[in-house]
XYZ file of C-alpha atoms in Angstrom:
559
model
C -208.082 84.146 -150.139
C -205.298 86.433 -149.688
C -203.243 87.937 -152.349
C -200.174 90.215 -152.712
C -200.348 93.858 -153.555
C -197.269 94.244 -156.664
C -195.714 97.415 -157.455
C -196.071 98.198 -160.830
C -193.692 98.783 -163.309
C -193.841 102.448 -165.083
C -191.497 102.182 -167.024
C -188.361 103.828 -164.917
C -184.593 102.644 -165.889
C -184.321 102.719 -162.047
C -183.913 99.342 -160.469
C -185.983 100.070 -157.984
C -187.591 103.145 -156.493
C -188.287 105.151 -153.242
C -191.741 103.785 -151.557
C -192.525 107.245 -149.843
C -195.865 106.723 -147.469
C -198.554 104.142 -147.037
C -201.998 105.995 -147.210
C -204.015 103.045 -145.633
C -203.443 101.356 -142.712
C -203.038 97.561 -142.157
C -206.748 96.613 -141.557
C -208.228 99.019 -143.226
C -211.347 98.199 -145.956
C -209.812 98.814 -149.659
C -211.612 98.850 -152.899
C -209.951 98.088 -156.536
C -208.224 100.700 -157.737
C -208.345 103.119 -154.324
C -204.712 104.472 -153.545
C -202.746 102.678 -151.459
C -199.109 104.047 -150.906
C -196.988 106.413 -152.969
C -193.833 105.386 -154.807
C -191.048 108.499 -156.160
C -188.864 107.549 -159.125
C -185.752 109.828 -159.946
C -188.375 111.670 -162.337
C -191.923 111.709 -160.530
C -193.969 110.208 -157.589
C -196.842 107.854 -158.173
C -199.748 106.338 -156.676
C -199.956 102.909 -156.064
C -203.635 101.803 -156.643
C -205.169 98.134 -154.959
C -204.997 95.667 -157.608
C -208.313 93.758 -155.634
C -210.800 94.902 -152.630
C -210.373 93.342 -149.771
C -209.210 94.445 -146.332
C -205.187 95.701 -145.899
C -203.882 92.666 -144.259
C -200.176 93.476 -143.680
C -197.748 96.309 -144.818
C -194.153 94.550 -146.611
C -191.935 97.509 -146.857
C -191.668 100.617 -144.741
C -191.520 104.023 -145.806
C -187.814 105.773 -146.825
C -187.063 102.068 -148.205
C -185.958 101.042 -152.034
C -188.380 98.865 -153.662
C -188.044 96.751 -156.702
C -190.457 97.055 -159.702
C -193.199 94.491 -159.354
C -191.946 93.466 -155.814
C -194.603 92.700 -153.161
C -195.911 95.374 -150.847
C -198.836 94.224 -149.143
C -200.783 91.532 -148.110
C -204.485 92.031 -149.096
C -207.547 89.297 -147.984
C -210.980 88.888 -146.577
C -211.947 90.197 -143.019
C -210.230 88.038 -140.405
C -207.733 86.095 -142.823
C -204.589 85.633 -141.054
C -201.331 86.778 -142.351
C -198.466 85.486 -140.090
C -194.838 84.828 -141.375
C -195.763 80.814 -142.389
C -199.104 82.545 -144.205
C -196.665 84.992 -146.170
C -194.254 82.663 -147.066
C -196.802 80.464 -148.584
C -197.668 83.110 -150.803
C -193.744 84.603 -151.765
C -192.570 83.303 -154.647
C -189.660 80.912 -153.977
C -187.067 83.037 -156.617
C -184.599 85.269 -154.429
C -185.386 88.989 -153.431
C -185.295 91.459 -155.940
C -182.025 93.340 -156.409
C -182.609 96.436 -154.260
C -185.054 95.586 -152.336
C -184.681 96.299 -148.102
C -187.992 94.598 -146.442
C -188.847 95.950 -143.369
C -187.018 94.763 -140.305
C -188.282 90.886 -139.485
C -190.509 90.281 -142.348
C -189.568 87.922 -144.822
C -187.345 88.491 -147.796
C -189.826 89.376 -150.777
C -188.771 88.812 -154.445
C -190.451 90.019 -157.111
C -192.921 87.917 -159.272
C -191.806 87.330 -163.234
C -195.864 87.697 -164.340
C -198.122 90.218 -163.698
C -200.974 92.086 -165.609
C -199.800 94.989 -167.759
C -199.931 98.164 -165.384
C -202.355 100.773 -165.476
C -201.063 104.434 -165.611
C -203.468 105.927 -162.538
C -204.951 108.275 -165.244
C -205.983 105.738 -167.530
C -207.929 103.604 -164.811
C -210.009 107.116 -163.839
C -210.766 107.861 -167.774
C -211.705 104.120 -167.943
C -214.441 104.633 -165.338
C -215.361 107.592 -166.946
C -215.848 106.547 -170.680
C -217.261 102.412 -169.136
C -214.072 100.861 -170.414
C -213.360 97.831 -169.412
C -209.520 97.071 -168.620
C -209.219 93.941 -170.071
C -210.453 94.923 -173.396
C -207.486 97.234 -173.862
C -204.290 96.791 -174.679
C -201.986 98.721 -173.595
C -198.746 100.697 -175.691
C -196.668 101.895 -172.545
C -193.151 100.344 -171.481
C -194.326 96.487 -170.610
C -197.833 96.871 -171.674
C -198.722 99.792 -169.743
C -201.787 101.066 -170.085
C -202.428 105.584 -171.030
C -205.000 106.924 -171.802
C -204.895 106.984 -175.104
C -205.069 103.518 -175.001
C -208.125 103.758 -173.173
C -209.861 106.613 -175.270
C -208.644 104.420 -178.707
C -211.053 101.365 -177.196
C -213.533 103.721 -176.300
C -213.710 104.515 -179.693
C -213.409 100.983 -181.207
C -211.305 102.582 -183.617
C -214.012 104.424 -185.640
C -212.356 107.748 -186.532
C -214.942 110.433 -188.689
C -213.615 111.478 -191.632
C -213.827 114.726 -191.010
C -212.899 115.380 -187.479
C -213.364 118.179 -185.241
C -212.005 117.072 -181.509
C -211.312 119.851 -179.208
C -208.459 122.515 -178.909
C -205.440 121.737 -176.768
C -205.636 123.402 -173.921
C -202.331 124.660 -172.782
C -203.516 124.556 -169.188
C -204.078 121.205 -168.611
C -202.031 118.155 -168.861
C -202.027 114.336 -167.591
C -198.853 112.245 -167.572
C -200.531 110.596 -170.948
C -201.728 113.385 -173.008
C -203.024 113.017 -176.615
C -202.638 116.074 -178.630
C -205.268 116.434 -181.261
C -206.012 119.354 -182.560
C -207.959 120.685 -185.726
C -206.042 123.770 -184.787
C -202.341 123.116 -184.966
C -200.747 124.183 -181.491
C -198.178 126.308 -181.648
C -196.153 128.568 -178.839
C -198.571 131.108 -176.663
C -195.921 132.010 -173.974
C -196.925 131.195 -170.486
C -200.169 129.911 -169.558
C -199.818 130.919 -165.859
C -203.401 133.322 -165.292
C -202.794 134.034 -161.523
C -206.011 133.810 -159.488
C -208.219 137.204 -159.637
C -207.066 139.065 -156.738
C -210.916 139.957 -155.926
C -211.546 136.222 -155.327
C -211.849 134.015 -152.668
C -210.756 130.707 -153.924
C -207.895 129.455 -152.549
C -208.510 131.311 -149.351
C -207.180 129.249 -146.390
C -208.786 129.627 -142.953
C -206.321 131.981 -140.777
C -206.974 129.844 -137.255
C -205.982 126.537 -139.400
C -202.836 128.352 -140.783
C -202.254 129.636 -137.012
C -202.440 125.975 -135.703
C -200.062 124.189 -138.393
C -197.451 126.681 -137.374
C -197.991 125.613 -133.909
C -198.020 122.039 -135.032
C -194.789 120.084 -135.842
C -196.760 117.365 -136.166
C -198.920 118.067 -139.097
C -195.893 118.032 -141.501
C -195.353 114.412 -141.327
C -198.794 113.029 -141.697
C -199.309 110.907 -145.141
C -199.481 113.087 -148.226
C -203.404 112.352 -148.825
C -204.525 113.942 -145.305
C -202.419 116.923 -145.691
C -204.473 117.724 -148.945
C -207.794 116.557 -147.434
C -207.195 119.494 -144.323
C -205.890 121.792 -146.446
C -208.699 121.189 -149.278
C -211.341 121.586 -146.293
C -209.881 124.848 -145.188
C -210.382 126.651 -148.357
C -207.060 125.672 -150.220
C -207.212 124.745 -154.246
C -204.273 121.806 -154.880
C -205.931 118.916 -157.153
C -203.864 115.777 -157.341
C -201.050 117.242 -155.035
C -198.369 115.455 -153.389
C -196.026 115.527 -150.437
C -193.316 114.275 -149.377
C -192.978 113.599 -145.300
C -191.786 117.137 -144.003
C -193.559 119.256 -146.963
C -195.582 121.963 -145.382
C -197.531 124.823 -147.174
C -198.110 128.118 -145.082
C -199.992 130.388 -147.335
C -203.131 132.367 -146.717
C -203.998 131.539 -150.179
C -203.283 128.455 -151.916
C -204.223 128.368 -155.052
C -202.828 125.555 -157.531
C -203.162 123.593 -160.579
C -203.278 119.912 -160.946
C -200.194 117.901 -160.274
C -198.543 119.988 -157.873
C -195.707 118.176 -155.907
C -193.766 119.045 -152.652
C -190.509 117.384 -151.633
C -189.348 116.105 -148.387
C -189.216 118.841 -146.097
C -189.653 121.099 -147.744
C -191.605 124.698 -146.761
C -192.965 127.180 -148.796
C -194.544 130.270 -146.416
C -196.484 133.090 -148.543
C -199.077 135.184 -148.467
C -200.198 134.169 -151.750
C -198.902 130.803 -153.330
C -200.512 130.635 -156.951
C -199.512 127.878 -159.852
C -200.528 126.223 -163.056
C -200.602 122.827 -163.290
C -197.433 120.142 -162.891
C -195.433 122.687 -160.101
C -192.481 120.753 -158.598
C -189.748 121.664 -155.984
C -187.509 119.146 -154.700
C -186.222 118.637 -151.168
C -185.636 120.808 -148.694
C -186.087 123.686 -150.293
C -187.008 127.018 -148.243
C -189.463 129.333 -150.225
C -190.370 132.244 -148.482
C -191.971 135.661 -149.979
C -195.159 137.852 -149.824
C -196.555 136.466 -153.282
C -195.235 133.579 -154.849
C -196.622 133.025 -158.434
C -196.001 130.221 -161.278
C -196.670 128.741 -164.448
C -197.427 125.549 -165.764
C -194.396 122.596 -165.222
C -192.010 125.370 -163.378
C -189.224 122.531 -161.685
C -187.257 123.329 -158.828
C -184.894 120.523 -157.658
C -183.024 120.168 -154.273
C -181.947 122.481 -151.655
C -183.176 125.950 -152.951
C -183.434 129.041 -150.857
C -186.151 131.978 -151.725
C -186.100 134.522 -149.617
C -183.530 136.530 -147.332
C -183.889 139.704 -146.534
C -187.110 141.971 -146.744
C -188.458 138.444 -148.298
C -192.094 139.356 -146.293
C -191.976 142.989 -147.676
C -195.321 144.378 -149.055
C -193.059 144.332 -152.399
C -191.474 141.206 -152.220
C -192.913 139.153 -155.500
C -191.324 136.165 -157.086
C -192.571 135.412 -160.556
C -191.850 132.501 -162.517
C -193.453 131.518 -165.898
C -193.604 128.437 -167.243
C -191.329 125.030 -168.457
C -188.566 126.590 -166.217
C -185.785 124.624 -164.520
C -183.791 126.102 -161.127
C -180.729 123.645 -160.189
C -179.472 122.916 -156.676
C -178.527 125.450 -154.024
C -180.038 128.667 -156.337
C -180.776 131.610 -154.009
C -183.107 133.987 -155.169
C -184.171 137.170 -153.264
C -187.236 138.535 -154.162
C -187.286 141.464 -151.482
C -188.670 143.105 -154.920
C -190.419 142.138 -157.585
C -188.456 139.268 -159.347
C -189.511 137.925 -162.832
C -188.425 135.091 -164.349
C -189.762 134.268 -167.581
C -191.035 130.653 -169.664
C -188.169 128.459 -170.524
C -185.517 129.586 -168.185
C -182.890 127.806 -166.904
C -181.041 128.829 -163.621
C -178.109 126.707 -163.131
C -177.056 125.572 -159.683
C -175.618 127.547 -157.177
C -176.873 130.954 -158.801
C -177.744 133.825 -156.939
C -179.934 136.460 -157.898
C -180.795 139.594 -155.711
C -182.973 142.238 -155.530
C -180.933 144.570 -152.627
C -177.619 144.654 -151.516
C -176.317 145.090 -147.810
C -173.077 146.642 -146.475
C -172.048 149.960 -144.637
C -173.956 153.313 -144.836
C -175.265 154.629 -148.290
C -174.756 158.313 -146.419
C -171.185 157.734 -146.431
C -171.021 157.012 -150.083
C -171.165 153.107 -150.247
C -173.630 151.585 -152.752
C -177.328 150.520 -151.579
C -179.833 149.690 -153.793
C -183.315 147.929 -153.370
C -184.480 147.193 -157.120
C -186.325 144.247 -159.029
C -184.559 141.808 -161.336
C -185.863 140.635 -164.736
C -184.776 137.239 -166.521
C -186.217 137.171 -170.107
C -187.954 134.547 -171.734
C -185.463 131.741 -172.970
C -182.423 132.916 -170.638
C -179.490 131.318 -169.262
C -177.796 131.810 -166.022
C -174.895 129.553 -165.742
C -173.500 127.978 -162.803
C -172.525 129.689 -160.075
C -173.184 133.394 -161.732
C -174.500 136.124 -159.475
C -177.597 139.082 -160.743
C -177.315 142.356 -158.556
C -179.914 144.200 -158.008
C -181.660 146.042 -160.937
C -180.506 144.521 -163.927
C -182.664 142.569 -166.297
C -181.420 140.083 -168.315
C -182.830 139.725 -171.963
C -184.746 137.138 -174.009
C -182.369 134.233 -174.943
C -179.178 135.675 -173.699
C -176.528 133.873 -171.679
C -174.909 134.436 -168.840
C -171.722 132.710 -168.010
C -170.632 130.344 -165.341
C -169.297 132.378 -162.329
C -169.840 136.068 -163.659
C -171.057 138.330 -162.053
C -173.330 140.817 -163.730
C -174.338 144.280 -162.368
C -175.677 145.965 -165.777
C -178.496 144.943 -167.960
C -177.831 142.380 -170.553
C -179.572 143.201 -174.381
C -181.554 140.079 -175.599
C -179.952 137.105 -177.487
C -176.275 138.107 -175.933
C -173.788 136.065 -174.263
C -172.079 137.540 -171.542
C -169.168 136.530 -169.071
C -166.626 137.767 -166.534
C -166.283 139.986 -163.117
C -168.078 142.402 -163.795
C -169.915 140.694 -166.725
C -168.622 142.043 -170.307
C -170.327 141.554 -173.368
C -169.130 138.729 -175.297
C -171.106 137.929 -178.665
C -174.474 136.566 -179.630
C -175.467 133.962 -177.464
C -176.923 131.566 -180.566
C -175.719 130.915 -184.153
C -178.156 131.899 -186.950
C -178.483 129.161 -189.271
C -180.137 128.404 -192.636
C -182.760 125.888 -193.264
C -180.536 123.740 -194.424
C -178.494 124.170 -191.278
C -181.609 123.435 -189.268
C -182.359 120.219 -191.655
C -178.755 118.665 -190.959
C -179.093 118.952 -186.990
C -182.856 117.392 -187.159
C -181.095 114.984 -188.910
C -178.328 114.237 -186.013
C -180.717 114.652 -183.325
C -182.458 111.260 -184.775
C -179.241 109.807 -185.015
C -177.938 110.672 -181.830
C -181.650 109.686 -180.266
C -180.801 106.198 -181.594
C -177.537 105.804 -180.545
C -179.031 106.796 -176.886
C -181.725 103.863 -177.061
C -179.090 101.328 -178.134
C -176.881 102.618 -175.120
C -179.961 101.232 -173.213
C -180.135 97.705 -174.483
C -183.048 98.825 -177.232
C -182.812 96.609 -180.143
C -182.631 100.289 -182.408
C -181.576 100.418 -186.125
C -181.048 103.174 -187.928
C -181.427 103.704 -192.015
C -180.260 106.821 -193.888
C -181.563 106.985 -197.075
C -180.005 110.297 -198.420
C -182.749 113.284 -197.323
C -184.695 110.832 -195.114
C -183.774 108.585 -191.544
C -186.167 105.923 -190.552
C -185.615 104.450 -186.984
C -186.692 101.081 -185.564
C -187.081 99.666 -182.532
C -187.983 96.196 -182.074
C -189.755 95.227 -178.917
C -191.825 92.126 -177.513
C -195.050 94.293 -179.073
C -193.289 94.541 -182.765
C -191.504 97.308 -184.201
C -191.734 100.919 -183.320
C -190.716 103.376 -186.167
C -189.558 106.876 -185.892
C -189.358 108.567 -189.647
C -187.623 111.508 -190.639
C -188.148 114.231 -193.387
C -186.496 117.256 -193.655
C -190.416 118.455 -195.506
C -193.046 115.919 -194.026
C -193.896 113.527 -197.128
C -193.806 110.344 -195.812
C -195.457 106.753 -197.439
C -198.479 104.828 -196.542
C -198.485 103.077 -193.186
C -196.664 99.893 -192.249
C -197.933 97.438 -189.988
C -196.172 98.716 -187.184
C -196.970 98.504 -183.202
C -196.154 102.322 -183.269
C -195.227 105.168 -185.922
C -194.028 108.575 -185.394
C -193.432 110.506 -188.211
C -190.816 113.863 -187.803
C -190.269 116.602 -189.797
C -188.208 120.180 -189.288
C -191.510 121.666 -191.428
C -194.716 120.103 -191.183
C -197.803 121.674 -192.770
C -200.940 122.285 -190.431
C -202.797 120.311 -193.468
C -200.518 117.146 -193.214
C -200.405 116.927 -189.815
C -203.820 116.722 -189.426
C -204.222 114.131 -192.504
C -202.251 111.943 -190.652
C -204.281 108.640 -188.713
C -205.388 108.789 -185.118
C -202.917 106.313 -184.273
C -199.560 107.794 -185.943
C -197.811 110.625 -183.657
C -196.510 113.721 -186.139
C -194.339 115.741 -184.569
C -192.997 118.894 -186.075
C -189.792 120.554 -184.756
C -189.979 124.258 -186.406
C -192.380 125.461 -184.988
C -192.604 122.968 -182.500
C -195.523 120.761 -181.452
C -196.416 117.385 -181.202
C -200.355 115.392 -182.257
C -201.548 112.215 -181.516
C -200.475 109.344 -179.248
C -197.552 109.188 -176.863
C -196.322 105.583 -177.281
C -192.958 104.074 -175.580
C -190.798 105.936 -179.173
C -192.424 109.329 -179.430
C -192.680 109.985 -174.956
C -188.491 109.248 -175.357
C -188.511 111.262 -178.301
C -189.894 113.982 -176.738
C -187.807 114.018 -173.501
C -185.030 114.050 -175.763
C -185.714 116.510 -177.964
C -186.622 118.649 -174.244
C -182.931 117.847 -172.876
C -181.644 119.559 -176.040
C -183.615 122.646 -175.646
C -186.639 121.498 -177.652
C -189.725 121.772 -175.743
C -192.868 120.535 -177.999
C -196.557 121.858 -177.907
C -198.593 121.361 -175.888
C -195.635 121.995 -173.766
C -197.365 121.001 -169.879
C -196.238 117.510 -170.125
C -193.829 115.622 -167.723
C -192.280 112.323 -168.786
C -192.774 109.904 -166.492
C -190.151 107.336 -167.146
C -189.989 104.552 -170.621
C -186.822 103.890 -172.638
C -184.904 106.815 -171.707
């Protein structure tokens, strides 16, 4: 009997969401759990697995349309099963559309269902069939039920925890939408993680006369995402778990990338050498164009950026970028030399950086330079601000919005103007006490932004401590806060995350398999990821804060 194909809810704020690509055709053979389509949300794309086998009876929704959460998309039945419009409509429910939603052009209107199973994050179904777990056994902690991994590797474990312990290091390297940090060995920060492929190897390699004929091909740009990777994988390129969006093309004699990587629409990135950790990211139409192109783990680039320009294709021309970064809209960055860019910074829209300048003839006296550019670890360049060739700008300073700055900048200094002048320290030094009394509003503020959003949050200041809860449909979800972690025994609770400025390796450690500790100086984060502690920690990395293991991307929840 034929059934409909839901889109899942993953916990997104958004009403409803871009449905980018189908990746099997109507008629097609599907098992359970094989991918189907891909979704994008204002913070990630997904895959949409089959809820049953069966065969693809009938698309609902085209792609470029808006699609509400847990709205139809497919039809999905036994070999021969019709599916005209008086078959559909017997299986719609009879409720209105879904706010949002645009069904393709003569199909019925299709309104989405009020009960569903909990979702299953795409992760959690593949460490499922890897550990024999079934679904139905575990209950899920995500936004509506959905199910992570953790959830999954908790049944696995039927809740037996040794009482001495020993799981494995984090790894820095590697990352899932629904990590579990659990270390015996406290994470703390390493700097970037990015190890660029060994220039004597030959992974990655892609073969030149398949290069040669996707240059020739306009074509090849706009089949689904899945096929792209499939030819590129079987011509020597390395991009696990890629996506990309209808127009993304890759032209790179080497590809080389880590998990996750994701491509916007049409967008182009031509290299010689394209190398990445994990969780890459550029946005839409973006142009990306140099001799070796290099990044670390979770480096974001949004909309519209240029890299490239002239001598972009030089033997020299190197763009660098480390890890955790973010690069707004409409950034230009030349890398006709080597350009570095450190972990952690931010280059604010509409920046420019360049590595030559152009104008009349150096032999009658005007300037001409050709020279890298350096961007420290931690930087700022603010909106709008211009780098000239040469300079290097220094671990945590700041540059100004619209200044332009054509001499090195010392580390930790805040800078402005035309030319750029040296203003003061870019960051306030502050005692531990200090440091306490912003924890403190940070929880405060965190709680204020969940009741903004309809959460049913309370907050209760007891002089050095803040304890935060959430009620939801599960029970409540706690968020406590120490100044020094020395927190009571548990509470029944349907989740617990326990905070604290300084949190001892010991304590941490001590605390259960199913409470999240997350310490803020230095910062790093163990145990589960529930609906509380994955907002948490998207707050806290709005605000500057980025938590180890940092590789993480938050997929949507109650923020």
């Amino acid at each position: 009997m034929a059934t409909l194909q839901h889109l899942p809810y993953l916990g997104t704020a958004e009403e409803d969401v871009l449905f980018v690509d189908w990746l099997v055709a109507e008629g097609q053979t599907v098992t359970a759990g094989q991918t189907l389509a891909t979704i994008e949300t204002l913070k990630a794309a997904f895959d949409v697995e089959a809820e049953v086998g069966g065969v693809l009876l009938r698309h609902l929704c085209a792609p470029g349309t808006r699609v509400a959460a847990r709205a139809p998309l497919a039809v999905i039945g036994a070999t021969g099963e019709a599916c005209d419009d008086a078959a559909l409509q017997r299986l719609l429910p009879t409720t209105p559309a879904a706010a949002g939603h645009k069904p393709m052009a003569t199909r019925p209107t299709i309104a989405a269902p009020a009960e569903l199973p909990p979702p299953v994050a795409p992760a959690a179904r593949r460490r499922a069939i890897e550990l024999g777990v079934d679904l139905a056994d575990v209950v899920g902690t995500g936004p509506d039920g959905l199910v992570r991994v953790a959830d999954v590797e908790l049944a696995a474990a039927n809740s037996q925890r040794p009482s001495d312990p020993t799981p494995p290091a984090a790894d820095d390297t590697a990352a899932t939408d629904d990590d579990t940090t659990d270390a015996t060995t406290i994470p703390v920060r390493v700097g970037c993680p990015c190890a660029p492929c060994d220039e004597q190897s030959n992974d990655g390699n892609v073969d030149p006369a398949f290069l040669a004929a996707i240059r020739q091909d306009p074509g090849f740009a706009q089949l689904s995402s899945a096929l792209k990777v499939l030819l590129y994988e079987r011509h020597g390129a390395h991009l696990p778990d890629a996506h990309f969006a209808p127009g993304a093309v890759l032209l790179a004699g080497r590809i080389c990338l880590g998990p996750g990587a994701r491509f916007g629409r049409d967008t182009v990135i031509e290299a010689q050498r394209l190398c990445a950790g994990p969780l890459l990211h550029f946005g839409a139409r973006c142009r990306v164009r140099a001799t070796s192109l290099r990044f670390g783990s979770n480096a974001f680039f949004t909309d519209d950026i240029e890299v490239g320009g002239g001598g972009a294709m030089d033997p020299e021309a190197e763009l660098r970028v480390g890890s955790h970064g973010f690069v707004g809209e409409h950034v230009h960055l030349n890398p006709c030399r080597r350009l570095v860019v450190g972990d952690e910074v931010v280059i604010s829209r509409s920046a420019c950086v360049m590595t030559h300048s152009f104008g009349p003839s150096w032999l009658r006296g005007y300037p001409s330079r050709f020279a890298g550019v350096t961007i420290g670890e931690g930087a700022q360049i603010g909106i709008g601000a211009v780098l000239f060739p040469g300079v290097e700008i220094g671990a945590g300073a700041v540059v100004l919005s619209g200044s332009s700055v054509v001499t090195s900048v010392p580390p930790g200094r805040l800078v402005g103007g035309v030319p750029a002048q040296d203003l003061k320290a870019a960051a306030q030094q502050l005692s531990p006490a200090q440091v306490a009394d912003r924890a403190r509003e940070l929880v405060i503020e965190f709680g204020r932004q969940l009741a903004q959003r309809g959460r049913h949050a309370t907050i209760t200041n007891d002089h050095d401590a803040l304890r935060l809860e959430v009620v939801a449909d599960d029970g409540p979800h706690r968020l406590e806060f120490a100044a020094v972690a020395d927190f009571a025994a548990a509470t029944d609770t349907a989740e617990r995350v326990l905070v604290a400025v300084s949190f001892a390796d010991e304590t941490m450690l001590a605390a259960p398999a199913t409470t999240t500790t997350i310490g803020l100086e230095p910062p790093r984060l163990r145990g589960p990821l529930g609906p509380l502690a994955a907002a948490f920690r998207e707050f806290l990395r709005k605000r500057g804060c980025r938590l180890e293991p940092r590789t993480w991307a938050y997929t949507g929840g109650w923020l």
